[in-house]
Every structure is written in structure tokens, then in C-alpha cells.
Amino acid sequence: MSLLRHHDFRQLWASDTISQFGTFIGQTVLPLVAVTVLAATPVEMGLLTAAETAAFLLIGLPAGVWVDRMRRRTLMMRADVARAALMLSIPVAWWAGALTLPHMIVVGLLVGVCTVFFDVSYQSYLPTLVSRDQLLDGNSKLQASQQVALISGPAAGGGLATLIGAANATIAVGFGFVASWLFLLRIKKVEPQPEREHGRKLRTEVLEGLKFVFHNKMLRAIALAGTTAGFFFQMETAAMVLFLTKDLHLSSAQVGLVLAVGGVSGALGAVTANWWYRKIGNARAIWVSLVAIAPFELLIPLAYPGWTVWLSVIGMLGVGYGVTVHNIAQVSFRQSICPDRLLGRMNASMRFMIWGAFPLGSLAGGVLGELISVRGALWVAAIGLSLCSLPLIFSPIRTTVRTPTPTSVDPAGHEQPAPQGP
């Protein structure tokens, strides 16, 4: 049966899509509130954007173990309710004249904690809903939604802030999380209580997931490349709104349009990704896509007020497209070679490393923006992103065309040899 006709999968897909858009729209709207309502400085912007993603660094590893011990749908529903309440506290505080930067930093941090649990949960919940031969199709659809949201969410956030004001835009984000909760509520299949191995310590289970990632040369390369890219991508993100508004003198509406370019190309990347995988192989696309975005990254900080603003637009077009093709390829790849029992911990380990670099990159972007200028911070980010493919190029992935057969691991998390032909 096609997953498009699978009732429970459709509810999960709709919930996850709304949740992902809410996450990335929120990560754009909160900084816009800080700039337009609270007149935040570059350092304050760095603190806020760091708080939004700090949870991946603080609880990313144990979250995978906790998710494996609980019913995933219940955990996702609780996360949605909490995120809705937190986001709706922003406009309430603003209307009351009590909105402060510390309030926004706390909201950003706690929403991030809920997002960690939601994201790790949905990736582990899918096998409960669909058959084994539908997992690849299901993962591809879920990851495509996430990657489109990652690229186009900031554009949507800029558009909402333009239409109804940045503080009011958080209302839409809050109600989006309510909608995500409602779709999860419609899932009919009863989720079994996960089996727990009594006596196993949290530390032991966390280390098992980490060992699996670092003992597999291809997963290790993906993790290193992703961590590097995450650091410099967030450095760029922390500086981007200030660059567009202060350096290029664009209005909120124009900022939304510029960011929308990345969203359009990201959507195109998700639609055409399978074509590239068929042409060059899904494993090869992991590193080729990152190499291809390098020249586009270097165009972004070349923009100045006037016609050269188009350099940033062209840069975002290429980056949005290439990043989406890369992310769908690498997530599907790592899920395909990971044993089912380690999926939660493998995903949590990857998110800890890749997304854990986000707050560090945000802080670095804010500090560099203060010390050497916002444009200087963008140059550092662009150069770093141009080099993030190196761990992949110097790994077995460079000579791998398509996903290898699933890897088997022993109880300690050591990889056993598996054939890797094209």
C-alpha cells in the first residue's frame, strides 16, 4: 500500500511537517522580535540564537536513551503542548509591556529542549507505524519535509513578521504546534510500551550509540562534516538578519523576500533530489552536493546596497538547493545502515554533534560580528562552509556510489564487515 494512502503515516507526516516549520519559523521570528522590538546588539543576538539550539548540546545524548524508554507519540504530544504555551507567552508579555531579552532566551532554550525530544521521537516512532519495506519511503518523505522547512522556514518567518509584526508572528507558531498535536491525536494504532533492559545505566546506553557512530568510518565522516557545517551555518544565520537589515539596508519585507529565495530552491532540491540520486548515486550525492555549494556561499558576503544584493540572492539559491539534496541523502544513508535497536541513539548522537555545534556557531557569529563586523563574520562562515566537505572526501564515502547493505554490530557497538559495492 502506498504511504499516501496510509492513514496513520499521513497524520505523522502532517504533524512532523507542521512541527518542523514551526521550529524554523520560530528560530527566525524570535531574533526578529529581538531586533525590531528590543533593539538587540550582535552579542545579544548571538546569545538568543545560541539558546534556541543549546538543547541539542545539553541533552542531545541522553534524549536518545529516554526516547527509547518511552512511548514516542505521547512524548511528541507533550512536547507540542509545551512549545505552544512557551511561544504564546511572547505576545502576551509584549502586549503587557513586560517582554525582555531574558524572557526570550528562556523561551528559546525550553522550546529547543522540547524540539530535541520531538525530533528524536518521530524518527524512532516511524517503524511502529509502517512495515519494514516502507521505511525508506517514509523516511524520505519525513526528511524532505524537514529539509524544506529548514530552508524555507526562515523565509516564512520573515514574511509573517512583515505581515503581522514579529511579536504577533509567534502566535501563528504557537497555534502551529497545537495543529501538530491534533494530527498526532488522530493516529489510531496503539503504540506498545518499549521494552527496558533493567539494570542498564544511562551512560552505558549513551556510549553504545556514540561507539556505533565513531566506529563506522562513513558515519564518522558524515558526523564531522555535519558538525563543521552546523557550526558555520549558524554563524552565518546569527549574522544574516543584521547583514540584510543594517549592511544592505533592506526592509523587513525585502528581508523576507531574500530569505524566501532559499526556501524556493530548497523545495526544488527536495523535489529533484531523487533524480540526482539516480544519476550519481545517493552516497556520492552526500559529498558532491557540499562541494557544489562552495562557490555560492562565497557570493553572499560580496553583496552591497544596490544591484549587488543579487549576489546574495544567487548565493542563497545555490546553498538552499545543495543543502537540501545533501541532507536528505545523508539522513537516509545513515538510517539505512543502522540496526533498528540503535536508531534512536544513533540519531541522538548525530544530532548532539551536528546540532550541538549550532549554539557555538551562533555565539561565534555574534562575537565576530561585534569584533570584526557583520560582513567579516559572514566571510568566516562562508569559508568554513566551503571546506566542510573535506571529511567526506577523505573517507570511504568518496568511493561509495550507493548505500551499502545494512551494517551489523555486536553488543558493544563494533561494526562488522559488510559489502560496499556500487
GROMACS .gro file of N, CA, C and O in nm, residues 258-299:
model
  168
  258VAL      N    1   1.420   3.798   0.028
  258VAL     CA    2   1.553   3.741   0.007
  258VAL      C    3   1.563   3.603   0.069
  258VAL      O    4   1.614   3.508   0.008
  259LEU      N    5   1.512   3.589   0.192
  259LEU     CA    6   1.516   3.459   0.258
  259LEU      C    7   1.426   3.358   0.187
  259LEU      O    8   1.453   3.237   0.189
  260ALA      N    9   1.320   3.408   0.123
  260ALA     CA   10   1.228   3.319   0.051
  260ALA      C   11   1.297   3.250  -0.065
  260ALA      O   12   1.257   3.141  -0.106
  261VAL      N   13   1.400   3.314  -0.120
  261VAL     CA   14   1.473   3.254  -0.231
  261VAL      C   15   1.531   3.119  -0.190
  261VAL      O   16   1.523   3.021  -0.264
  262GLY      N   17   1.591   3.115  -0.071
  262GLY     CA   18   1.645   2.990  -0.022
  262GLY      C   19   1.537   2.886  -0.002
  262GLY      O   20   1.558   2.767  -0.026
  263GLY      N   21   1.418   2.930   0.038
  263GLY     CA   22   1.308   2.838   0.056
  263GLY      C   23   1.261   2.777  -0.074
  263GLY      O   24   1.235   2.656  -0.083
  264VAL      N   25   1.252   2.859  -0.178
  264VAL     CA   26   1.209   2.809  -0.309
  264VAL      C   27   1.309   2.708  -0.364
  264VAL      O   28   1.272   2.601  -0.412
  265SER      N   29   1.438   2.740  -0.354
  265SER     CA   30   1.539   2.648  -0.407
  265SER      C   31   1.547   2.522  -0.321
  265SER      O   32   1.574   2.413  -0.372
  266GLY      N   33   1.521   2.534  -0.189
  266GLY     CA   34   1.519   2.417  -0.103
  266GLY      C   35   1.406   2.323  -0.139
  266GLY      O   36   1.423   2.201  -0.144
  267ALA      N   37   1.289   2.381  -0.168
  267ALA     CA   38   1.177   2.298  -0.211
  267ALA      C   39   1.208   2.229  -0.343
  267ALA      O   40   1.176   2.111  -0.363
  268LEU      N   41   1.273   2.301  -0.434
  268LEU     CA   42   1.312   2.242  -0.561
  268LEU      C   43   1.413   2.130  -0.540
  268LEU      O   44   1.407   2.025  -0.606
  269GLY      N   45   1.505   2.150  -0.446
  269GLY     CA   46   1.602   2.045  -0.415
  269GLY      C   47   1.536   1.919  -0.363
  269GLY      O   48   1.575   1.808  -0.399
  270ALA      N   49   1.433   1.936  -0.278
  270ALA     CA   50   1.363   1.818  -0.225
  270ALA      C   51   1.290   1.743  -0.335
  270ALA      O   52   1.287   1.620  -0.336
  271VAL      N   53   1.230   1.818  -0.430
  271VAL     CA   54   1.154   1.755  -0.538
  271VAL      C   55   1.245   1.682  -0.636
  271VAL      O   56   1.210   1.575  -0.688
  272THR      N   57   1.364   1.737  -0.660
  272THR     CA   58   1.453   1.681  -0.763
  272THR      C   59   1.564   1.593  -0.705
  272THR      O   60   1.646   1.540  -0.781
  273ALA      N   61   1.569   1.578  -0.572
  273ALA     CA   62   1.679   1.502  -0.509
  273ALA      C   63   1.690   1.361  -0.563
  273ALA      O   64   1.800   1.311  -0.592
  274ASN      N   65   1.577   1.292  -0.580
  274ASN     CA   66   1.582   1.154  -0.628
  274ASN      C   67   1.642   1.144  -0.768
  274ASN      O   68   1.704   1.043  -0.803
  275TRP      N   69   1.623   1.248  -0.848
  275TRP     CA   70   1.683   1.249  -0.983
  275TRP      C   71   1.835   1.245  -0.972
  275TRP      O   72   1.902   1.169  -1.043
  276TRP      N   73   1.889   1.326  -0.881
  276TRP     CA   74   2.034   1.328  -0.862
  276TRP      C   75   2.084   1.195  -0.808
  276TRP      O   76   2.190   1.146  -0.847
  277TYR      N   77   2.007   1.135  -0.715
  277TYR     CA   78   2.049   1.008  -0.656
  277TYR      C   79   2.055   0.899  -0.762
  277TYR      O   80   2.142   0.813  -0.760
  278ARG      N   81   1.961   0.904  -0.856
  278ARG     CA   82   1.962   0.805  -0.965
  278ARG      C   83   2.080   0.829  -1.059
  278ARG      O   84   2.141   0.735  -1.111
  279LYS      N   85   2.112   0.956  -1.083
  279LYS     CA   86   2.219   0.989  -1.178
  279LYS      C   87   2.358   0.962  -1.123
  279LYS      O   88   2.445   0.907  -1.193
  280ILE      N   89   2.385   1.004  -1.000
  280ILE     CA   90   2.521   0.994  -0.947
  280ILE      C   91   2.532   0.900  -0.828
  280ILE      O   92   2.642   0.873  -0.780
  281GLY      N   93   2.419   0.851  -0.777
  281GLY     CA   94   2.420   0.764  -0.660
  281GLY      C   95   2.391   0.841  -0.534
  281GLY      O   96   2.443   0.952  -0.515
  282ASN      N   97   2.310   0.784  -0.445
  282ASN     CA   98   2.273   0.858  -0.324
  282ASN      C   99   2.389   0.879  -0.229
  282ASN      O  100   2.397   0.980  -0.158
  283ALA      N  101   2.485   0.785  -0.224
  283ALA     CA  102   2.602   0.803  -0.137
  283ALA      C  103   2.695   0.910  -0.193
  283ALA      O  104   2.745   0.995  -0.119
  284ARG      N  105   2.718   0.908  -0.324
  284ARG     CA  106   2.806   1.008  -0.385
  284ARG      C  107   2.747   1.149  -0.371
  284ARG      O  108   2.820   1.248  -0.356
  285ALA      N  109   2.614   1.159  -0.374
  285ALA     CA  110   2.550   1.290  -0.363
  285ALA      C  111   2.578   1.356  -0.228
  285ALA      O  112   2.571   1.479  -0.217
  286ILE      N  113   2.611   1.277  -0.127
  286ILE     CA  114   2.636   1.333   0.006
  286ILE      C  115   2.751   1.434   0.002
  286ILE      O  116   2.743   1.543   0.060
  287TRP      N  117   2.861   1.398  -0.067
  287TRP     CA  118   2.976   1.490  -0.070
  287TRP      C  119   2.975   1.582  -0.192
  287TRP      O  120   3.017   1.697  -0.184
  288VAL      N  121   2.924   1.536  -0.304
  288VAL     CA  122   2.921   1.620  -0.425
  288VAL      C  123   2.835   1.744  -0.400
  288VAL      O  124   2.871   1.855  -0.442
  289SER      N  125   2.723   1.728  -0.332
  289SER     CA  126   2.635   1.843  -0.307
  289SER      C  127   2.702   1.949  -0.221
  289SER      O  128   2.682   2.069  -0.243
  290LEU      N  129   2.783   1.907  -0.123
  290LEU     CA  130   2.854   2.005  -0.040
  290LEU      C  131   2.964   2.077  -0.118
  290LEU      O  132   2.985   2.198  -0.100
  291VAL      N  133   3.034   2.004  -0.202
  291VAL     CA  134   3.136   2.069  -0.286
  291VAL      C  135   3.071   2.173  -0.378
  291VAL      O  136   3.124   2.282  -0.399
  292ALA      N  137   2.954   2.141  -0.430
  292ALA     CA  138   2.888   2.228  -0.527
  292ALA      C  139   2.840   2.360  -0.466
  292ALA      O  140   2.829   2.461  -0.537
  293ILE      N  141   2.812   2.362  -0.334
  293ILE     CA  142   2.759   2.487  -0.277
  293ILE      C  143   2.869   2.586  -0.241
  293ILE      O  144   2.839   2.703  -0.213
  294ALA      N  145   2.996   2.544  -0.244
  294ALA     CA  146   3.105   2.631  -0.200
  294ALA      C  147   3.108   2.765  -0.274
  294ALA      O  148   3.112   2.871  -0.210
  295PRO      N  149   3.107   2.768  -0.409
  295PRO     CA  150   3.111   2.899  -0.476
  295PRO      C  151   2.988   2.985  -0.447
  295PRO      O  152   2.999   3.110  -0.444
  296PHE      N  153   2.875   2.924  -0.423
  296PHE     CA  154   2.754   3.002  -0.390
  296PHE      C  155   2.766   3.067  -0.253
  296PHE      O  156   2.722   3.181  -0.233
  297GLU      N  157   2.827   2.995  -0.158
  297GLU     CA  158   2.847   3.052  -0.024
  297GLU      C  159   2.932   3.178  -0.031
  297GLU      O  160   2.905   3.277   0.038
  298LEU      N  161   3.036   3.176  -0.115
  298LEU     CA  162   3.129   3.289  -0.122
  298LEU      C  163   3.067   3.412  -0.188
  298LEU      O  164   3.122   3.522  -0.177
  299LEU      N  165   2.952   3.395  -0.256
  299LEU     CA  166   2.885   3.511  -0.316
  299LEU      C  167   2.812   3.596  -0.212
  299LEU      O  168   2.797   3.718  -0.230
   0.00000   0.00000   0.00000
